[in-house]
Short mmCIF file of C-alpha atoms in Angstrom, two decimals:
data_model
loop_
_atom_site.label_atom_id
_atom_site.label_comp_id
_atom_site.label_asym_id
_atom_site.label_seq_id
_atom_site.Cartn_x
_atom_site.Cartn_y
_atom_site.Cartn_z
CA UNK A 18 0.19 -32.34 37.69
CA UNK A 19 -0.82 -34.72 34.70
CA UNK A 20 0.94 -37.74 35.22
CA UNK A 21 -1.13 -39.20 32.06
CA UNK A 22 1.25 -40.31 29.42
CA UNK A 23 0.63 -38.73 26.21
CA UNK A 24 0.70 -40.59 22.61
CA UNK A 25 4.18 -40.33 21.95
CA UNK A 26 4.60 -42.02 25.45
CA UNK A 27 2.58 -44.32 25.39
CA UNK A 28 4.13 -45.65 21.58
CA UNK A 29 7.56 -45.46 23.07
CA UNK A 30 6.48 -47.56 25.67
CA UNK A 31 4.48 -50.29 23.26
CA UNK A 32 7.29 -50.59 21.17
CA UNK A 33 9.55 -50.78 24.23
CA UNK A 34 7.98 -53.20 25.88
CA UNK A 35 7.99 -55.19 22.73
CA UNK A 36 11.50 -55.38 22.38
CA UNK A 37 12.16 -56.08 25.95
CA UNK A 38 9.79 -59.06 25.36
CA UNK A 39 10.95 -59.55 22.04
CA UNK A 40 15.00 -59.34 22.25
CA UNK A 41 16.23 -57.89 25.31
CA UNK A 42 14.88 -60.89 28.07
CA UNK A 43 15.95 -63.81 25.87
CA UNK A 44 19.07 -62.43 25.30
CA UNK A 45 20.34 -62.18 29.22
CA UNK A 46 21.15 -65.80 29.22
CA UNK A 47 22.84 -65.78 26.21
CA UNK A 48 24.86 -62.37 26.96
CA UNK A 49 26.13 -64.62 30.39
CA UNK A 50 27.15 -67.88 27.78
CA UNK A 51 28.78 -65.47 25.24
CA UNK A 52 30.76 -63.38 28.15
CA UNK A 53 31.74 -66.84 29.46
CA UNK A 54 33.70 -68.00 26.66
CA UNK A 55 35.43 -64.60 26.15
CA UNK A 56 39.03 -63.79 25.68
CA UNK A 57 38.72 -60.98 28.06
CA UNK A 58 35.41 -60.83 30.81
CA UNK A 59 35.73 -57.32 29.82
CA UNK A 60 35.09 -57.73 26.55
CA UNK A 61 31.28 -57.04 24.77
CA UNK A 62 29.51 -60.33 23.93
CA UNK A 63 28.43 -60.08 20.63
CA UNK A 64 24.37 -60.26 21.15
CA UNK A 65 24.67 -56.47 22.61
CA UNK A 66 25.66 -55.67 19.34
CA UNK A 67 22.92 -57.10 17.93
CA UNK A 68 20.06 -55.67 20.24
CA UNK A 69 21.37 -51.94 19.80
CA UNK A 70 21.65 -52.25 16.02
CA UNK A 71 17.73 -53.67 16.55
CA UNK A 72 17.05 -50.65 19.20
CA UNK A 73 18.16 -48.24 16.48
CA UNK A 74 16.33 -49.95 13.76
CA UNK A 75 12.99 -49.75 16.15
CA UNK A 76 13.45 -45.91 16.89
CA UNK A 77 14.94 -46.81 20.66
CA UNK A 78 17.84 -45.10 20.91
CA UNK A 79 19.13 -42.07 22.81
CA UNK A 80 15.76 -41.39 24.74
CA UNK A 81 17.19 -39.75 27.74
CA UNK A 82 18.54 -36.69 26.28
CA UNK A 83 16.11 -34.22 26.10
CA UNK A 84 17.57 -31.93 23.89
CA UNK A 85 16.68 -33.07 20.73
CA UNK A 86 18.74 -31.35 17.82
CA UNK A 87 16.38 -31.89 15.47
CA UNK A 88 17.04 -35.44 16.42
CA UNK A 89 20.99 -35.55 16.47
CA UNK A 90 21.27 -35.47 20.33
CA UNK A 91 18.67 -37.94 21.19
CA UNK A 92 14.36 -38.49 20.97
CA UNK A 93 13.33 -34.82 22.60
CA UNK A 94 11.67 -36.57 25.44
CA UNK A 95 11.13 -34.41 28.55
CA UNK A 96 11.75 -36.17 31.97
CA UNK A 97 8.37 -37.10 32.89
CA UNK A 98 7.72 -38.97 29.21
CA UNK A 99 11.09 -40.84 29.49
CA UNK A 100 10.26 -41.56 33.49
CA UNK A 101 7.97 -45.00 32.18
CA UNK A 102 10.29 -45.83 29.48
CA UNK A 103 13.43 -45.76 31.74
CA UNK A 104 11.42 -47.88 33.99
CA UNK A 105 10.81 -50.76 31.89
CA UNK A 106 14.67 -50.86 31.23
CA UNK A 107 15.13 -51.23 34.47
CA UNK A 108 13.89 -54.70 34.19
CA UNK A 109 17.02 -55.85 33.30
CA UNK A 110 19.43 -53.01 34.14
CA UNK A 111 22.62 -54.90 33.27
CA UNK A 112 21.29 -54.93 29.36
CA UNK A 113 18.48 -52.53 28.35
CA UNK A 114 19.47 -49.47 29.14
CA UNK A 115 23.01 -50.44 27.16
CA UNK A 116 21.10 -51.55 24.51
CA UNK A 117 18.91 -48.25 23.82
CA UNK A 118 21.93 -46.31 24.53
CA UNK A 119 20.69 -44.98 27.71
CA UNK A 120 23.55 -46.20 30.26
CA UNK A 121 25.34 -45.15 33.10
CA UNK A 122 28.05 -43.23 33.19
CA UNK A 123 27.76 -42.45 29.34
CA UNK A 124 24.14 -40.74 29.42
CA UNK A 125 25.72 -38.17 31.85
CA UNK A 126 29.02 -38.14 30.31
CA UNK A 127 26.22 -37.08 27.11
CA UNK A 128 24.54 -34.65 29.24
CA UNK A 129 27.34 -32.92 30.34
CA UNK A 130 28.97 -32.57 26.72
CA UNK A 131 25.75 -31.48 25.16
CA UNK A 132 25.50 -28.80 27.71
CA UNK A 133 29.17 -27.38 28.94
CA UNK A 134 31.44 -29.23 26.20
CA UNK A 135 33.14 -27.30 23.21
CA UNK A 136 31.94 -28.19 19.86
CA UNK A 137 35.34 -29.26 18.95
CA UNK A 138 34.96 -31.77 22.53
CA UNK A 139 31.25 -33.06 21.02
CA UNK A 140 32.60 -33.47 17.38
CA UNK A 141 35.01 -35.54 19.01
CA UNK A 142 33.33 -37.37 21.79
CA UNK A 143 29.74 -36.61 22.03
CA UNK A 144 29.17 -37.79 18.47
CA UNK A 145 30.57 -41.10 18.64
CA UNK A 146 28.97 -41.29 22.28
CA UNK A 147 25.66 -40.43 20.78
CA UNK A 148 26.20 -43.24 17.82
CA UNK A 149 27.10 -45.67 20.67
CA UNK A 150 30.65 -46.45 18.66
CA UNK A 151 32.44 -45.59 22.07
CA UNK A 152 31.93 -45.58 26.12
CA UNK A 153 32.73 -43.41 28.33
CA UNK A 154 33.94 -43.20 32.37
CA UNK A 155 33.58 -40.30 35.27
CA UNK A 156 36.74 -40.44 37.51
CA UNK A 157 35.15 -38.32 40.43
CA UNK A 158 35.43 -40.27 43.30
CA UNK A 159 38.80 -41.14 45.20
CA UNK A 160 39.73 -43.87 47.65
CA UNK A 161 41.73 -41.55 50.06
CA UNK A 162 39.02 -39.25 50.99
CA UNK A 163 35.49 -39.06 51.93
CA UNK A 164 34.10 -38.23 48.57
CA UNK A 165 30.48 -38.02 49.67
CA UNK A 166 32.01 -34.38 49.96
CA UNK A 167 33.23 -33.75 46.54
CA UNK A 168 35.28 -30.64 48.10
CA UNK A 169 37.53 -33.55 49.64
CA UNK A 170 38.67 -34.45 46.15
CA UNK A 171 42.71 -33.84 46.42
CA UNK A 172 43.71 -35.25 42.56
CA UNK A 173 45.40 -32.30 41.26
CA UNK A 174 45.28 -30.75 37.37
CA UNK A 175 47.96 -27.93 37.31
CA UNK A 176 48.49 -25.48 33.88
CA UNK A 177 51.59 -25.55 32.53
CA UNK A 178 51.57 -23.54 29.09
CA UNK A 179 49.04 -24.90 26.87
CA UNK A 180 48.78 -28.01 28.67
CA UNK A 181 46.92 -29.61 32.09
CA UNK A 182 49.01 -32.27 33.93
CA UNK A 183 46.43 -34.40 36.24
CA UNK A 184 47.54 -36.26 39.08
CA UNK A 185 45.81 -38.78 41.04
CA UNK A 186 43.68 -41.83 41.71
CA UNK A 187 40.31 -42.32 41.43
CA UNK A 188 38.04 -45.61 42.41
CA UNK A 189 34.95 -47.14 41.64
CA UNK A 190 34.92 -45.32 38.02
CA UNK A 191 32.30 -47.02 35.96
CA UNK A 192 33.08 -48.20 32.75
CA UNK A 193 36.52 -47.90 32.72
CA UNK A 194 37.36 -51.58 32.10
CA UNK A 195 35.80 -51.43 29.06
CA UNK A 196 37.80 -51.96 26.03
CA UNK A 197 35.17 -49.47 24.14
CA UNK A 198 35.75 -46.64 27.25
CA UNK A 199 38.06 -44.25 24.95
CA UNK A 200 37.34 -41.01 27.67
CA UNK A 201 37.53 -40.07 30.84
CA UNK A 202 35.80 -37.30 32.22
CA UNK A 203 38.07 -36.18 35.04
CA UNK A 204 36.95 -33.88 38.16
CA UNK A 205 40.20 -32.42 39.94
CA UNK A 206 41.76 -29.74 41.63
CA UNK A 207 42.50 -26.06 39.43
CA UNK A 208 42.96 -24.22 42.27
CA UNK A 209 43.34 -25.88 45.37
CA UNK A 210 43.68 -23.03 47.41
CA UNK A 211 41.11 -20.91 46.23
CA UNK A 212 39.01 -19.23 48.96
CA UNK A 213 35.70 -20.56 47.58
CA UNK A 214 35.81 -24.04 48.10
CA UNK A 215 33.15 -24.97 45.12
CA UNK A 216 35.48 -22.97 42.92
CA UNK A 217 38.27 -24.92 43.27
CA UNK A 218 37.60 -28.08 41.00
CA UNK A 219 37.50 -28.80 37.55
CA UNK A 220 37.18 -31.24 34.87
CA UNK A 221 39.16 -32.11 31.92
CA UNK A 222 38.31 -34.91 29.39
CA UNK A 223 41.00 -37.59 29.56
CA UNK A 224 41.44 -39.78 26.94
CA UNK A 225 41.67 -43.38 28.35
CA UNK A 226 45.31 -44.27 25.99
CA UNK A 227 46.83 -40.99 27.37
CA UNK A 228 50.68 -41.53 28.47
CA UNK A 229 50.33 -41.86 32.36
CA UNK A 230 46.15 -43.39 32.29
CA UNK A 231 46.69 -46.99 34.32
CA UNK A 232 43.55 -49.13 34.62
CA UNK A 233 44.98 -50.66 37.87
CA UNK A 234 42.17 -53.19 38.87
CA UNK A 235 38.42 -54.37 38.82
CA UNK A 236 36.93 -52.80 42.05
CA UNK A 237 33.94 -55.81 42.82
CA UNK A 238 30.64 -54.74 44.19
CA UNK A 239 29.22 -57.20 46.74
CA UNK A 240 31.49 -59.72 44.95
CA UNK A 241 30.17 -59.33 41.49
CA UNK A 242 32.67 -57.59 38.95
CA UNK A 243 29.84 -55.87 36.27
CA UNK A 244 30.58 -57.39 33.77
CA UNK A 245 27.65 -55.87 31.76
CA UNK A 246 28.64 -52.50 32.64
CA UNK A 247 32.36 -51.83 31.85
CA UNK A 248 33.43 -52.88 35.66
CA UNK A 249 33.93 -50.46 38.28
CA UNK A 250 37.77 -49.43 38.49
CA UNK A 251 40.63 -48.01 40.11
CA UNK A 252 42.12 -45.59 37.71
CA UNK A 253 45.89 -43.83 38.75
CA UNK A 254 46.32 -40.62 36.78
CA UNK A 255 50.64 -40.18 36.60
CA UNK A 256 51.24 -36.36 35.43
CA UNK A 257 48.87 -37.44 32.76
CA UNK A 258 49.32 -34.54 29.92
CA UNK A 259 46.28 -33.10 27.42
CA UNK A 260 45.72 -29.95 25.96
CA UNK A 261 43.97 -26.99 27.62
CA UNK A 262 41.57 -27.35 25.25
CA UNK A 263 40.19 -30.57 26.80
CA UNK A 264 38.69 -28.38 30.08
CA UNK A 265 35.49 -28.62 30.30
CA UNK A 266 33.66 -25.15 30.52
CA UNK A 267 35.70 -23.20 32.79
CA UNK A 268 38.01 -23.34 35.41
CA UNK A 269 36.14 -23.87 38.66
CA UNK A 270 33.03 -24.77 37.44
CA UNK A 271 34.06 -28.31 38.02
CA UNK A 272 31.57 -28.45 41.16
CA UNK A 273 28.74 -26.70 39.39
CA UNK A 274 29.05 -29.27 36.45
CA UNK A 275 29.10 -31.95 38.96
CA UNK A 276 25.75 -31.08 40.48
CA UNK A 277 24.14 -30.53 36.73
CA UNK A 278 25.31 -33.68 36.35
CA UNK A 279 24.20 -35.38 38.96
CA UNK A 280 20.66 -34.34 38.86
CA UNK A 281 19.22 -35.99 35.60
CA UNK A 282 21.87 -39.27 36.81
CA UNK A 283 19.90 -39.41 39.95
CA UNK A 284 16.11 -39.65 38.72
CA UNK A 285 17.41 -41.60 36.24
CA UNK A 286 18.83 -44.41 38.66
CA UNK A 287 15.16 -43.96 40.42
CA UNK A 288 13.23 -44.79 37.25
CA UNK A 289 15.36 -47.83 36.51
CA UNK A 290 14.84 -48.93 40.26
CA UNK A 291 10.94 -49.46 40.14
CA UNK A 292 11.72 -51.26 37.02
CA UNK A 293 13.65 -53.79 39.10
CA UNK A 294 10.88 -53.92 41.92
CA UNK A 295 8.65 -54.84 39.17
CA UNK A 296 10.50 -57.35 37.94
CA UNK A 297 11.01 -58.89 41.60
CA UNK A 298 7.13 -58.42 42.47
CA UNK A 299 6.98 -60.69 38.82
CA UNK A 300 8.95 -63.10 40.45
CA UNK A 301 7.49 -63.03 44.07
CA UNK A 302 4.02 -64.14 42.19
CA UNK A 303 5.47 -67.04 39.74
CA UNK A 304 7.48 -68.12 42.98
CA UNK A 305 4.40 -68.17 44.96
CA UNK A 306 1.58 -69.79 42.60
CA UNK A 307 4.76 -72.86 41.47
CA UNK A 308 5.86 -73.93 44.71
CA UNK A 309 3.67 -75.56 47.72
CA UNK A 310 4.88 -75.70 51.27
CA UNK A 311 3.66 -77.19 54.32
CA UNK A 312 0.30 -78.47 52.46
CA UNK A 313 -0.81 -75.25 50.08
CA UNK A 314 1.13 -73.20 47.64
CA UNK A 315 3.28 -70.67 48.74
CA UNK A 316 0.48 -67.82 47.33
CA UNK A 317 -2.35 -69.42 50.31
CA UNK A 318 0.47 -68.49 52.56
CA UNK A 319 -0.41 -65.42 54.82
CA UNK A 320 3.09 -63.83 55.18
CA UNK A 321 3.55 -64.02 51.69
CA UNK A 322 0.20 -62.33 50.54
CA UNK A 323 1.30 -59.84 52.82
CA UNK A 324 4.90 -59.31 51.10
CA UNK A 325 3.72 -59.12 47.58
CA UNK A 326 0.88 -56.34 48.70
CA UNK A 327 2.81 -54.50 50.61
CA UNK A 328 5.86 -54.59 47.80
CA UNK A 329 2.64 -53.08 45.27
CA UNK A 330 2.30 -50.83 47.83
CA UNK A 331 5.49 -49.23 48.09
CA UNK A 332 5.91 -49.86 44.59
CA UNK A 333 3.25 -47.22 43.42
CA UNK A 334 4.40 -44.79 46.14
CA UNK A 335 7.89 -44.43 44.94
CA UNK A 336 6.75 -44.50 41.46
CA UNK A 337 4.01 -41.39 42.10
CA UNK A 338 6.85 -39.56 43.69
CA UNK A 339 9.51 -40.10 40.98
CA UNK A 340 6.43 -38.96 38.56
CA UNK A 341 6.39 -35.88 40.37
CA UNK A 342 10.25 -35.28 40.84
CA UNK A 343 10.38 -35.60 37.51
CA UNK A 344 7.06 -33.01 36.28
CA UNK A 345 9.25 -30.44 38.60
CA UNK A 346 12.50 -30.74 36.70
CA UNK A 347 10.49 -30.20 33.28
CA UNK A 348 8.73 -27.36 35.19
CA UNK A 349 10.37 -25.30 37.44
CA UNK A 350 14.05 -26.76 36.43
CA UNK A 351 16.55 -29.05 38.17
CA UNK A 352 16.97 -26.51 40.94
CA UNK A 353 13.62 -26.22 41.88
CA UNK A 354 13.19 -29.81 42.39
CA UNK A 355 16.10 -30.06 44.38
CA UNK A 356 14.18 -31.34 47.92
CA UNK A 357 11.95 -33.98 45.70
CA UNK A 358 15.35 -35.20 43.78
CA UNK A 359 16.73 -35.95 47.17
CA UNK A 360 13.59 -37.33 48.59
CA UNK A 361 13.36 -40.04 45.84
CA UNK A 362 17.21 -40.75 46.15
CA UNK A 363 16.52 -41.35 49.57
CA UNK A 364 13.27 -43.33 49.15
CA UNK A 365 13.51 -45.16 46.10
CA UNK A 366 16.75 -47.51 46.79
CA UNK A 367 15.60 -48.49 50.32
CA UNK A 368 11.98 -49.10 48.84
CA UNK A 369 13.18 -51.60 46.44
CA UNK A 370 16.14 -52.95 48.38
CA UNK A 371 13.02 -54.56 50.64
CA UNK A 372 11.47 -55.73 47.70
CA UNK A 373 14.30 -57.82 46.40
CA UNK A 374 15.30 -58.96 49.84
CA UNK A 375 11.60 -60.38 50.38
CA UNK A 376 11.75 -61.83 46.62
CA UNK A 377 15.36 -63.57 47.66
CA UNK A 378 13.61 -64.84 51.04
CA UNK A 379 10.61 -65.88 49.01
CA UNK A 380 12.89 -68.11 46.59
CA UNK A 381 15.22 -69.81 49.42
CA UNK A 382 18.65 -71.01 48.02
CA UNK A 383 17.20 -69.74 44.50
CA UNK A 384 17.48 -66.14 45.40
CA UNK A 385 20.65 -66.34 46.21
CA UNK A 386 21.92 -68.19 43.20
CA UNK A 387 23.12 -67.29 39.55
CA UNK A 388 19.90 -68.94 38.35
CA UNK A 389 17.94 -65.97 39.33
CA UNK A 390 18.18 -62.10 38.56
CA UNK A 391 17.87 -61.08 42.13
CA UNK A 392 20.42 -61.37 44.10
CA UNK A 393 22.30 -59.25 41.66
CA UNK A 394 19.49 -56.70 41.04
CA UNK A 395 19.71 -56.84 45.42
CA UNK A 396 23.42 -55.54 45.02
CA UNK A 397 22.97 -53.33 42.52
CA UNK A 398 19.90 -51.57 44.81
CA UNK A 399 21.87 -51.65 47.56
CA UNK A 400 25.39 -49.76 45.81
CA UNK A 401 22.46 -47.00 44.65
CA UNK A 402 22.52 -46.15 48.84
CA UNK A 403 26.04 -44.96 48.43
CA UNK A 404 26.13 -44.16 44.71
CA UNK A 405 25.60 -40.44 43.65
CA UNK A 406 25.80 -39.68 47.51
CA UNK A 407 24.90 -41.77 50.34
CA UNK A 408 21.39 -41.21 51.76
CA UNK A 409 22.66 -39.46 54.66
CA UNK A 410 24.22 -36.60 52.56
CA UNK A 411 20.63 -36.55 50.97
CA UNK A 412 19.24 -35.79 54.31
CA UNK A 413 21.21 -33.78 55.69
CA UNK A 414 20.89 -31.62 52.96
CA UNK A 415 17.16 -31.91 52.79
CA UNK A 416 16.97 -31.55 56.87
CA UNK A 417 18.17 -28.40 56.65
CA UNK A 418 16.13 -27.15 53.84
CA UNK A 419 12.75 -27.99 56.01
CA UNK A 420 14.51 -26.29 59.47
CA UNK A 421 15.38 -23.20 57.11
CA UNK A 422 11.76 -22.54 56.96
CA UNK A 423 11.23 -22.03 60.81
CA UNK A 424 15.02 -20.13 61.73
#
């Protein structure tokens, strides 16, 4: 394993950090003033405009696709050259990664068009996806049911003629309060019931002004709302009508799309994770060397030397691992890296969800404030131990993988 970055790397990363420096940083307080005095909190202050149109101008744009299209579909960047640059957006994950282009849910809405969709569905939605004109939501998951187990799922998309009706409701879809989210990607029930229980879901594209598609509410995480991101919402599907034409692949490969999905969305989340620890571990040390208590600064402090090693500590560890998770999906493929993906979606949210709570404990009142990044980047670590499946999914899954070798 080379875990050296190579030239084009190591560019991407220059000019990356640059513009983070640059443009990205000074523009989080101003994103917060501009969303204040919106119409709608929904709504897309303008300086995001402004920092993708000077992300596309700089040659940042699109970097997580790895199929490159002779650069249509995105920079060509294998998983282990876009694991530092992902990273460094992580730094301010509410901004950045919107900003190159490279945010969640859209980048796997992306993936999953460039790889299963019809080339009328990519001329239609992957294109303007790609050019960042639209957003995107997945409406997987379901209030109702446990949907850690995606064969739970119970919203239902029946045939009738040339048409699918879809019924159901869906919460927590990312994105979806976004007046720029024109499409749903929808995972439901074909053939509910079908004796293989992985055959029985599909998914159909959905567009968002579709006869029967009610946004019903803002679902908050930890009490924030997301602004940045589009909100998290509950979405009610009424015998919502499209065209057969918008399935995506075939019927009942719903749950094989799903895990394709899922796999790139996963590392992906990990990447942007040690970004935030980095940015906390920045903090810890300003917070330290500025502030004195009881007689000497905060950094002559014992306890606290010992957080901020121990947080570069655990820092490098999940970053060596998420280096090699990600060398294993460029070499032996998704599937083959299927223990390590789980072991760093296990790992990787608890590592840094001690980070940021030793950062907040470091800063007092401060770290729990709106003056600081971390209480949110603490919620946002913390929603990654649920999101994409809880960790307990992860190891029971990867339990049984390591007993399999001594049945």
């Amino acid at each position: 394993m080379d875990f050296g970055y190579d030239t084009r790397t190591e560019e991407l990363r220059a000019r990356l950090l640059a513009f983070m420096d640059e443009h990205v940083l000074p523009a989080e307080r101003v994103a917060e003033e501009q969303r204040a005095a919106l119409a709608s909190p929904w709504d897309t202050p303008a300086v995001v405009g402004e920092l993708k149109a000077e992300a596309r101008r700089r040659g940042l744009w699109n970097l997580f696709l790895p199929d490159s299209q002779d650069g249509a579909h995105g920079a060509g960047l294998t998983n282990l050259q876009y694991a530092p640059l992902a990273e460094i957006t992580g730094r301010s994950p509410h901004l950045a990664p919107t900003a190159v282009n490279c945010a969640a849910p859209d980048t796997g809405n992306m993936e999953v068009l460039a790889q299963f969709g019809s080339d009328e569905q990519k001329k239609q939605w992957l294109e303007p996806l790609l050019a960042g004109e639209i957003r995107s939501a997945f409406a997987m998951t379901e209030p109702d049911v446990a949907s850690s187990d995606a064969t739970n799922i119970t919203t239902h998309i029946r045939r009738e003629g040339d048409e699918y009706v879809i019924s159901g409701r869906k919460w927590y879809i990312s994105g979806a309060m976004n007046p720029d989210c024109k499409v749903f990607i929808v995972m439901g029930k074909t053939d509910p019931d079908g004796p293989d229980i992985r055959r029985q879901q599909s998914m159909v594209l959905v567009p968002r002004d579709a006869p029967g598609v009610e946004v019903r509410r803002a679902m908050r995480v930890y009490g924030y709302e997301d602004h940045s991101h589009g909100g998290h919402a509950e979405v009610v599907f009424d015998q919502v009508r499209v065209p057969v034409s918008h399935l995506v692949g075939e019927e009942g490969g719903g749950f094989a799309i799903a895990q394709a999905r899922l796999g790139p969305g996963r590392i992906h989340h990990c990447m942007r994770l040690i970004g935030m620890a980095e940015r906390a571990i920045e903090l810890m040390c300003r917070r330290a060397v500025e502030r004195t208590a009881f007689g000497k600064p905060l950094a002559r402090q014992g306890v606290v030397q010992e957080w901020i090693a121990d947080a570069r500590v655990a820092v490098e560890q999940v970053r060596l691992l998420v280096l090699k998770t990600a060398w294993l999906m460029d070499t032996v493929g998704n599937k083959g890296a299927h223990t390590e993906i789980q072991a760093i979606k296990i790992a990787t949210p608890r590592t840094v969800v001690g980070i940021l709570d030793q950062a907040v404990q470091l800063h007092g009142a401060g770290g729990v404030s709106q003056d600081f990044p971390l209480a949110e980047l603490w919620a946002a670590a913390r929603t990654l131990r649920l999101a994409d499946g809880p960790d307990e999914v992860h190891q029971r899954s990867l339990a049984r993988r390591e007993l399999r070798k001594y049945a």
